[in-house]
Coordinates of C-alpha atoms in Angstrom, one line a residue:
M1 CA -27.0 22.0 -6.6
A2 CA -24.0 23.0 -8.6
N3 CA -22.3 24.2 -5.4
T4 CA -23.2 21.1 -3.7
N5 CA -21.9 19.2 -6.5
N6 CA -18.7 20.9 -6.4
Q7 CA -18.3 20.5 -2.7
L8 CA -19.3 16.8 -3.1
Q9 CA -16.5 16.6 -5.5
A10 CA -13.8 18.4 -3.6
I11 CA -14.3 16.0 -0.8
Q12 CA -13.9 13.2 -3.0
E13 CA -10.6 14.3 -4.1
E14 CA -9.3 15.3 -0.7
V15 CA -6.2 13.3 0.2
V16 CA -7.1 11.0 3.1
V17 CA -4.0 8.9 3.5
G18 CA -0.4 8.9 1.5
N19 CA -1.6 10.0 -1.9
Y20 CA -4.9 8.4 -1.7
T21 CA -8.2 10.2 -1.8
Q22 CA -11.4 9.4 -0.7
K23 CA -12.6 8.2 -4.2
H24 CA -9.1 6.0 -4.4
L25 CA -10.0 4.4 -1.6
D26 CA -13.7 3.7 -2.3
T27 CA -12.5 2.3 -5.6
L28 CA -10.0 0.1 -4.0
K29 CA -12.3 -1.1 -1.7
S30 CA -14.8 -2.1 -4.2
T31 CA -12.5 -3.9 -6.9
I32 CA -8.8 -4.5 -6.0
A33 CA -9.5 -5.1 -2.3
K34 CA -13.2 -6.3 -2.7
G35 CA -14.2 -8.8 0.2
T36 CA -11.5 -7.5 2.8
S37 CA -12.8 -6.4 6.3
N38 CA -12.3 -3.0 7.2
E39 CA -8.9 -3.9 9.4
Q40 CA -7.6 -5.7 6.5
F41 CA -8.1 -3.2 4.2
A42 CA -6.4 -0.6 6.4
L43 CA -3.4 -2.9 6.8
F44 CA -3.6 -3.4 2.7
V45 CA -3.7 0.6 2.4
Q46 CA -0.9 1.2 4.8
T47 CA 1.2 -1.3 3.3
C48 CA 0.9 0.1 -0.1
V49 CA 1.7 4.1 1.3
R50 CA 4.6 2.7 3.3
T51 CA 6.2 0.9 0.6
G52 CA 5.2 3.2 -2.4
L53 CA 4.0 0.2 -4.3
D54 CA 0.8 1.4 -6.6
P55 CA -2.1 -1.4 -6.5
F56 CA -3.3 0.9 -9.7
L57 CA -0.5 -0.2 -11.7
N58 CA -0.7 -3.8 -10.8
Q59 CA 2.4 -3.6 -8.5
I60 CA 0.8 -5.1 -5.7
F61 CA -2.4 -7.2 -5.3
C62 CA -4.9 -8.1 -2.7
I63 CA -6.2 -11.7 -2.6
V64 CA -9.3 -12.7 -0.5
Y65 CA -10.3 -15.8 0.0
N66 CA -12.7 -17.7 2.7
G67 CA -11.1 -19.1 5.7
K68 CA -12.7 -20.8 8.8
D69 CA -13.2 -17.9 10.7
G70 CA -13.8 -15.5 7.9
P71 CA -12.1 -13.7 5.0
V72 CA -8.5 -14.3 4.8
M73 CA -6.4 -11.7 3.0
S74 CA -2.9 -12.2 1.1
M75 CA -0.8 -9.6 -0.3
Q76 CA 1.0 -10.6 -3.5
I77 CA 3.5 -8.2 -5.0
A78 CA 3.8 -8.4 -9.1
V79 CA 7.4 -8.5 -10.7
E80 CA 6.8 -4.8 -11.5
G81 CA 6.3 -4.2 -7.5
I82 CA 9.6 -5.9 -7.0
V83 CA 11.3 -3.9 -9.4
A84 CA 9.8 -0.8 -8.5
L85 CA 11.3 -1.4 -5.2
A86 CA 14.8 -2.4 -6.3
K87 CA 14.6 0.9 -8.4
K88 CA 14.7 2.9 -5.3
H89 CA 18.3 1.6 -4.3
P90 CA 20.9 4.0 -5.6
Q91 CA 23.2 1.4 -7.4
Y92 CA 20.3 -0.4 -9.1
K93 CA 21.7 -1.4 -12.5
G94 CA 19.0 -3.7 -13.7
F95 CA 18.2 -7.5 -14.2
I96 CA 17.7 -10.2 -16.6
A97 CA 15.4 -13.2 -15.7
S98 CA 13.9 -16.2 -17.6
E99 CA 12.3 -19.5 -17.4
I100 CA 14.4 -22.5 -18.5
R101 CA 13.2 -25.2 -20.5
A102 CA 14.2 -28.8 -20.7
N103 CA 15.5 -28.5 -24.2
D104 CA 17.4 -25.1 -23.7
H105 CA 21.1 -24.7 -24.1
F106 CA 21.9 -23.4 -20.7
T107 CA 25.2 -23.1 -18.7
A108 CA 25.9 -21.0 -15.8
K109 CA 29.1 -19.3 -14.2
M110 CA 28.2 -18.9 -10.7
H111 CA 31.5 -16.9 -9.6
S112 CA 30.9 -14.2 -12.3
G113 CA 27.4 -14.2 -12.4
E114 CA 27.0 -15.1 -16.3
V115 CA 24.9 -17.4 -18.0
E116 CA 24.8 -18.9 -21.8
H117 CA 21.3 -19.2 -22.4
E118 CA 19.9 -20.4 -26.1
P119 CA 16.3 -21.1 -25.9
D120 CA 15.1 -23.9 -28.1
V121 CA 12.1 -21.8 -29.6
M122 CA 10.7 -24.7 -31.7
N123 CA 10.7 -27.4 -29.3
P124 CA 11.5 -26.0 -25.8
G125 CA 10.1 -28.9 -23.9
E126 CA 8.7 -28.4 -20.4
T127 CA 9.6 -25.6 -18.0
V128 CA 12.5 -27.0 -15.4
G129 CA 13.7 -24.0 -13.8
A130 CA 14.5 -20.4 -13.8
Y131 CA 17.1 -17.9 -13.4
C132 CA 17.8 -13.9 -12.6
I133 CA 20.9 -11.9 -12.5
A134 CA 20.7 -8.9 -10.7
Y135 CA 23.2 -5.9 -11.6
R136 CA 24.5 -3.4 -9.4
D137 CA 26.9 -0.7 -9.5
D138 CA 30.5 -1.3 -7.8
A139 CA 29.2 -4.8 -6.9
P140 CA 29.7 -8.3 -8.0
N141 CA 26.6 -10.1 -10.3
I142 CA 24.2 -12.0 -8.1
L143 CA 22.9 -15.1 -10.3
V144 CA 20.2 -17.2 -8.6
I145 CA 19.1 -20.5 -10.4
V146 CA 15.8 -22.2 -9.0
R147 CA 15.3 -25.9 -10.2
R148 CA 11.4 -27.2 -10.7
D149 CA 11.9 -29.4 -7.6
Q150 CA 12.9 -26.7 -5.1
V151 CA 9.3 -24.9 -5.7
E152 CA 7.2 -28.2 -5.5
H153 CA 6.2 -27.4 -2.0
L154 CA 4.9 -24.1 -3.1
I155 CA 2.9 -25.9 -5.8
K156 CA 1.4 -27.7 -2.9
G157 CA 0.9 -25.2 -0.7
R158 CA -2.0 -22.2 -0.1
N159 CA -1.3 -20.2 -3.5
G160 CA -1.1 -23.5 -5.3
Q161 CA -3.5 -22.9 -7.8
M162 CA -2.0 -19.7 -8.9
W163 CA 1.6 -21.6 -9.3
K164 CA -0.3 -24.5 -11.4
D165 CA -2.2 -21.7 -13.7
Y166 CA 1.0 -19.5 -14.1
F167 CA 3.5 -21.4 -13.4
D168 CA 6.2 -20.0 -15.7
D169 CA 5.4 -16.5 -14.2
M170 CA 5.8 -17.6 -10.8
I171 CA 9.2 -19.4 -10.8
V172 CA 10.7 -16.5 -12.5
K173 CA 9.3 -14.2 -10.1
H174 CA 10.6 -16.3 -7.2
A175 CA 13.9 -16.4 -8.9
I176 CA 13.9 -12.6 -9.2
K177 CA 12.7 -12.1 -5.3
R178 CA 15.8 -14.3 -4.3
A179 CA 18.6 -12.6 -6.2
F180 CA 16.8 -8.9 -5.2
K181 CA 17.1 -9.9 -1.6
R182 CA 20.9 -11.0 -2.1
Q183 CA 21.7 -7.9 -4.3
Y184 CA 19.6 -5.5 -2.8
G185 CA 18.6 -6.5 0.6
I186 CA 15.0 -6.5 -0.5
E187 CA 13.0 -9.3 1.2
V188 CA 9.4 -9.6 0.0
S189 CA 7.2 -11.4 2.5
E190 CA 3.9 -11.7 0.7
D191 CA 2.7 -15.1 1.6
E192 CA 1.4 -14.4 5.2
P193 CA -2.1 -14.6 5.4
T194 CA -4.0 -11.8 7.5
S195 CA -7.5 -12.7 9.0
A196 CA -10.6 -10.7 9.3
N197 CA -9.2 -9.0 12.6
P198 CA -5.5 -8.6 12.4
S199 CA -3.9 -7.9 15.8
I200 CA -1.5 -5.1 14.4
D201 CA -0.6 -1.9 16.3
N202 CA -1.6 1.0 15.2
V203 CA -3.7 -0.2 12.2
S204 CA -7.1 2.0 12.2
P205 CA -10.2 0.2 10.6
Y206 CA -10.9 1.6 7.3
E207 CA -14.4 3.4 7.5
R208 CA -16.0 4.7 4.4
R209 CA -16.9 8.4 4.9
D210 CA -20.2 9.6 4.2
I211 CA -19.3 12.0 1.8
T212 CA -22.9 13.0 1.1
A213 CA -23.5 14.0 4.8
E214 CA -20.4 16.0 4.7
S215 CA -21.2 17.9 1.7
D216 CA -24.8 18.6 2.9
A217 CA -22.8 20.0 6.2
A218 CA -20.9 22.1 4.2
A219 CA -23.7 23.4 2.2
A220 CA -25.6 24.0 5.4
A221 CA -23.0 26.2 6.6
A222 CA -22.6 28.1 3.4
A223 CA -26.5 28.7 3.5
K224 CA -26.4 29.6 6.9
Q225 CA -23.9 32.2 6.0
G226 CA -25.5 33.6 3.1
N227 CA -28.9 33.8 5.1
Q228 CA -30.7 31.2 2.9
P229 CA -32.7 28.5 3.7
L230 CA -31.3 24.9 4.3
P231 CA -32.0 22.2 1.5
D232 CA -34.6 20.0 2.3
G233 CA -33.1 16.7 3.8
S234 CA -30.4 18.2 5.4
P235 CA -29.4 16.4 8.7
E236 CA -29.9 18.8 11.3
Q237 CA -27.2 17.2 13.5
A238 CA -24.4 17.2 10.9
P239 CA -20.8 18.4 11.8
T240 CA -19.7 21.6 11.1
P241 CA -16.3 21.9 9.5
V242 CA -14.7 22.8 12.7
E243 CA -16.2 20.0 14.5
Q244 CA -15.1 17.6 11.5
A245 CA -11.5 19.0 11.6
L246 CA -11.2 18.4 15.6
A247 CA -12.6 15.0 15.0
D248 CA -9.6 14.6 12.3
M249 CA -7.2 16.1 15.0
K250 CA -8.1 13.5 17.6
S251 CA -7.7 10.8 15.0
K252 CA -4.4 11.8 14.0
F253 CA -3.0 12.2 17.7
K254 CA -4.1 8.7 17.9
Q255 CA -2.0 7.9 15.1
L256 CA 1.0 9.7 16.3
G257 CA 0.6 8.0 19.6
I258 CA 0.2 11.2 21.5
T259 CA -2.8 10.4 23.7
E260 CA -2.4 12.2 26.7
R261 CA -4.2 15.6 26.8
D262 CA -1.1 17.6 28.3
D263 CA 1.0 16.0 25.3
Q264 CA -1.4 17.3 23.1
R265 CA -1.8 20.6 24.4
A266 CA 1.8 20.9 24.2
Y267 CA 2.0 19.6 20.7
I268 CA -0.4 22.6 19.6
Q269 CA 1.4 25.1 21.5
E270 CA 4.6 24.2 19.8
H271 CA 3.4 23.8 16.0
A272 CA 0.1 26.1 15.9
K273 CA -0.7 27.9 18.8
P274 CA -4.0 29.6 18.2
K275 CA -4.2 33.6 18.5
A276 CA -7.4 33.1 20.5
D277 CA -9.0 30.7 22.9
A278 CA -10.7 28.6 20.3
P279 CA -9.1 27.9 17.1
T280 CA -10.2 29.0 13.8
L281 CA -11.0 26.5 11.2
A282 CA -7.9 27.7 9.3
E283 CA -5.5 27.3 12.5
L284 CA -7.4 23.8 12.5
K285 CA -6.5 23.1 8.9
G286 CA -2.8 24.1 9.6
L287 CA -2.4 21.9 12.2
L288 CA -3.6 19.1 10.2
K289 CA -1.2 19.6 7.4
I290 CA 1.6 19.7 10.1
M291 CA 0.2 16.5 11.8
D292 CA 0.0 15.0 8.0
M293 CA 3.8 15.9 7.7
H294 CA 4.7 14.2 10.9
L295 CA 2.9 11.2 10.2
A296 CA 4.6 10.8 6.7
E297 CA 7.9 11.5 8.7
K298 CA 7.1 8.5 11.3
A299 CA 5.7 6.2 8.3
A300 CA 9.0 6.9 6.5
Q301 CA 11.2 6.1 9.5
E302 CA 9.2 2.9 10.4
Q303 CA 9.9 1.9 6.6
A304 CA 13.6 2.6 7.3
N305 CA 14.0 0.8 10.7
D306 CA 12.0 -2.3 8.9
E307 CA 14.2 -4.9 7.3
L308 CA 11.0 -6.0 5.2
P309 CA 9.4 -3.8 2.8
I310 CA 6.0 -5.4 3.8

């Protein structure tokens, strides 16, 4: 029983995609991304991996609401997430941002990117706008001012309820997004809804792994090697570790876009040529690690070529 529990824990802590383990994915699917279809969840996870935004740190959120054709997903990036993206810029130097109230003293110098802002703390009045100054080494300050009338259409839009409930936060975030786009080239496109079946290339549906079956298979293999009886209820047709590794290899080939058998053979011969006709489990695991590296390089290249973070 102890060995089975250890095997179960090892499977749960195995990295599946990016830095996410199976346990992380299960937690995301049942909490932050609850209600998403498998395809939507796969897109959300790949977005997190590609941008480096961490949903567990509240940098990116997954919002699901009912549409005419099923659940619709919207990805929302928090201010913390936008700042995290900006900090990746080598010349990042910080920013200041705030809402502007009706009774505040506020003047701006657009040419130098400077403001004078003295809030009337005791009698602020309603929020009439927001501003953000984005600083960058060896570059002029970028000042963006957003008036209330400029975001009225967002208050009436699909995320209108969020704007109504958290107007100050949302208008400041809007100013930050616009300033960071101009200063660092970061454009956060977070208001595009995703249907239950997004037609996006190379997005594999999320399928929760049956970790119980996998641990039973591992226990069965261990019991067989030790000439011990199999535990009751073990599935007779459970995949062996080698079979599982081969299935993983097939999936990774698909993600890499290597679908022709000749190309797959050439890839194996180049990166992990087996010593015998049939590869050992250790050789397969080594190949899978190499494939993970190439998948990470592919994702990084796609991110570098993509003008939009998401």
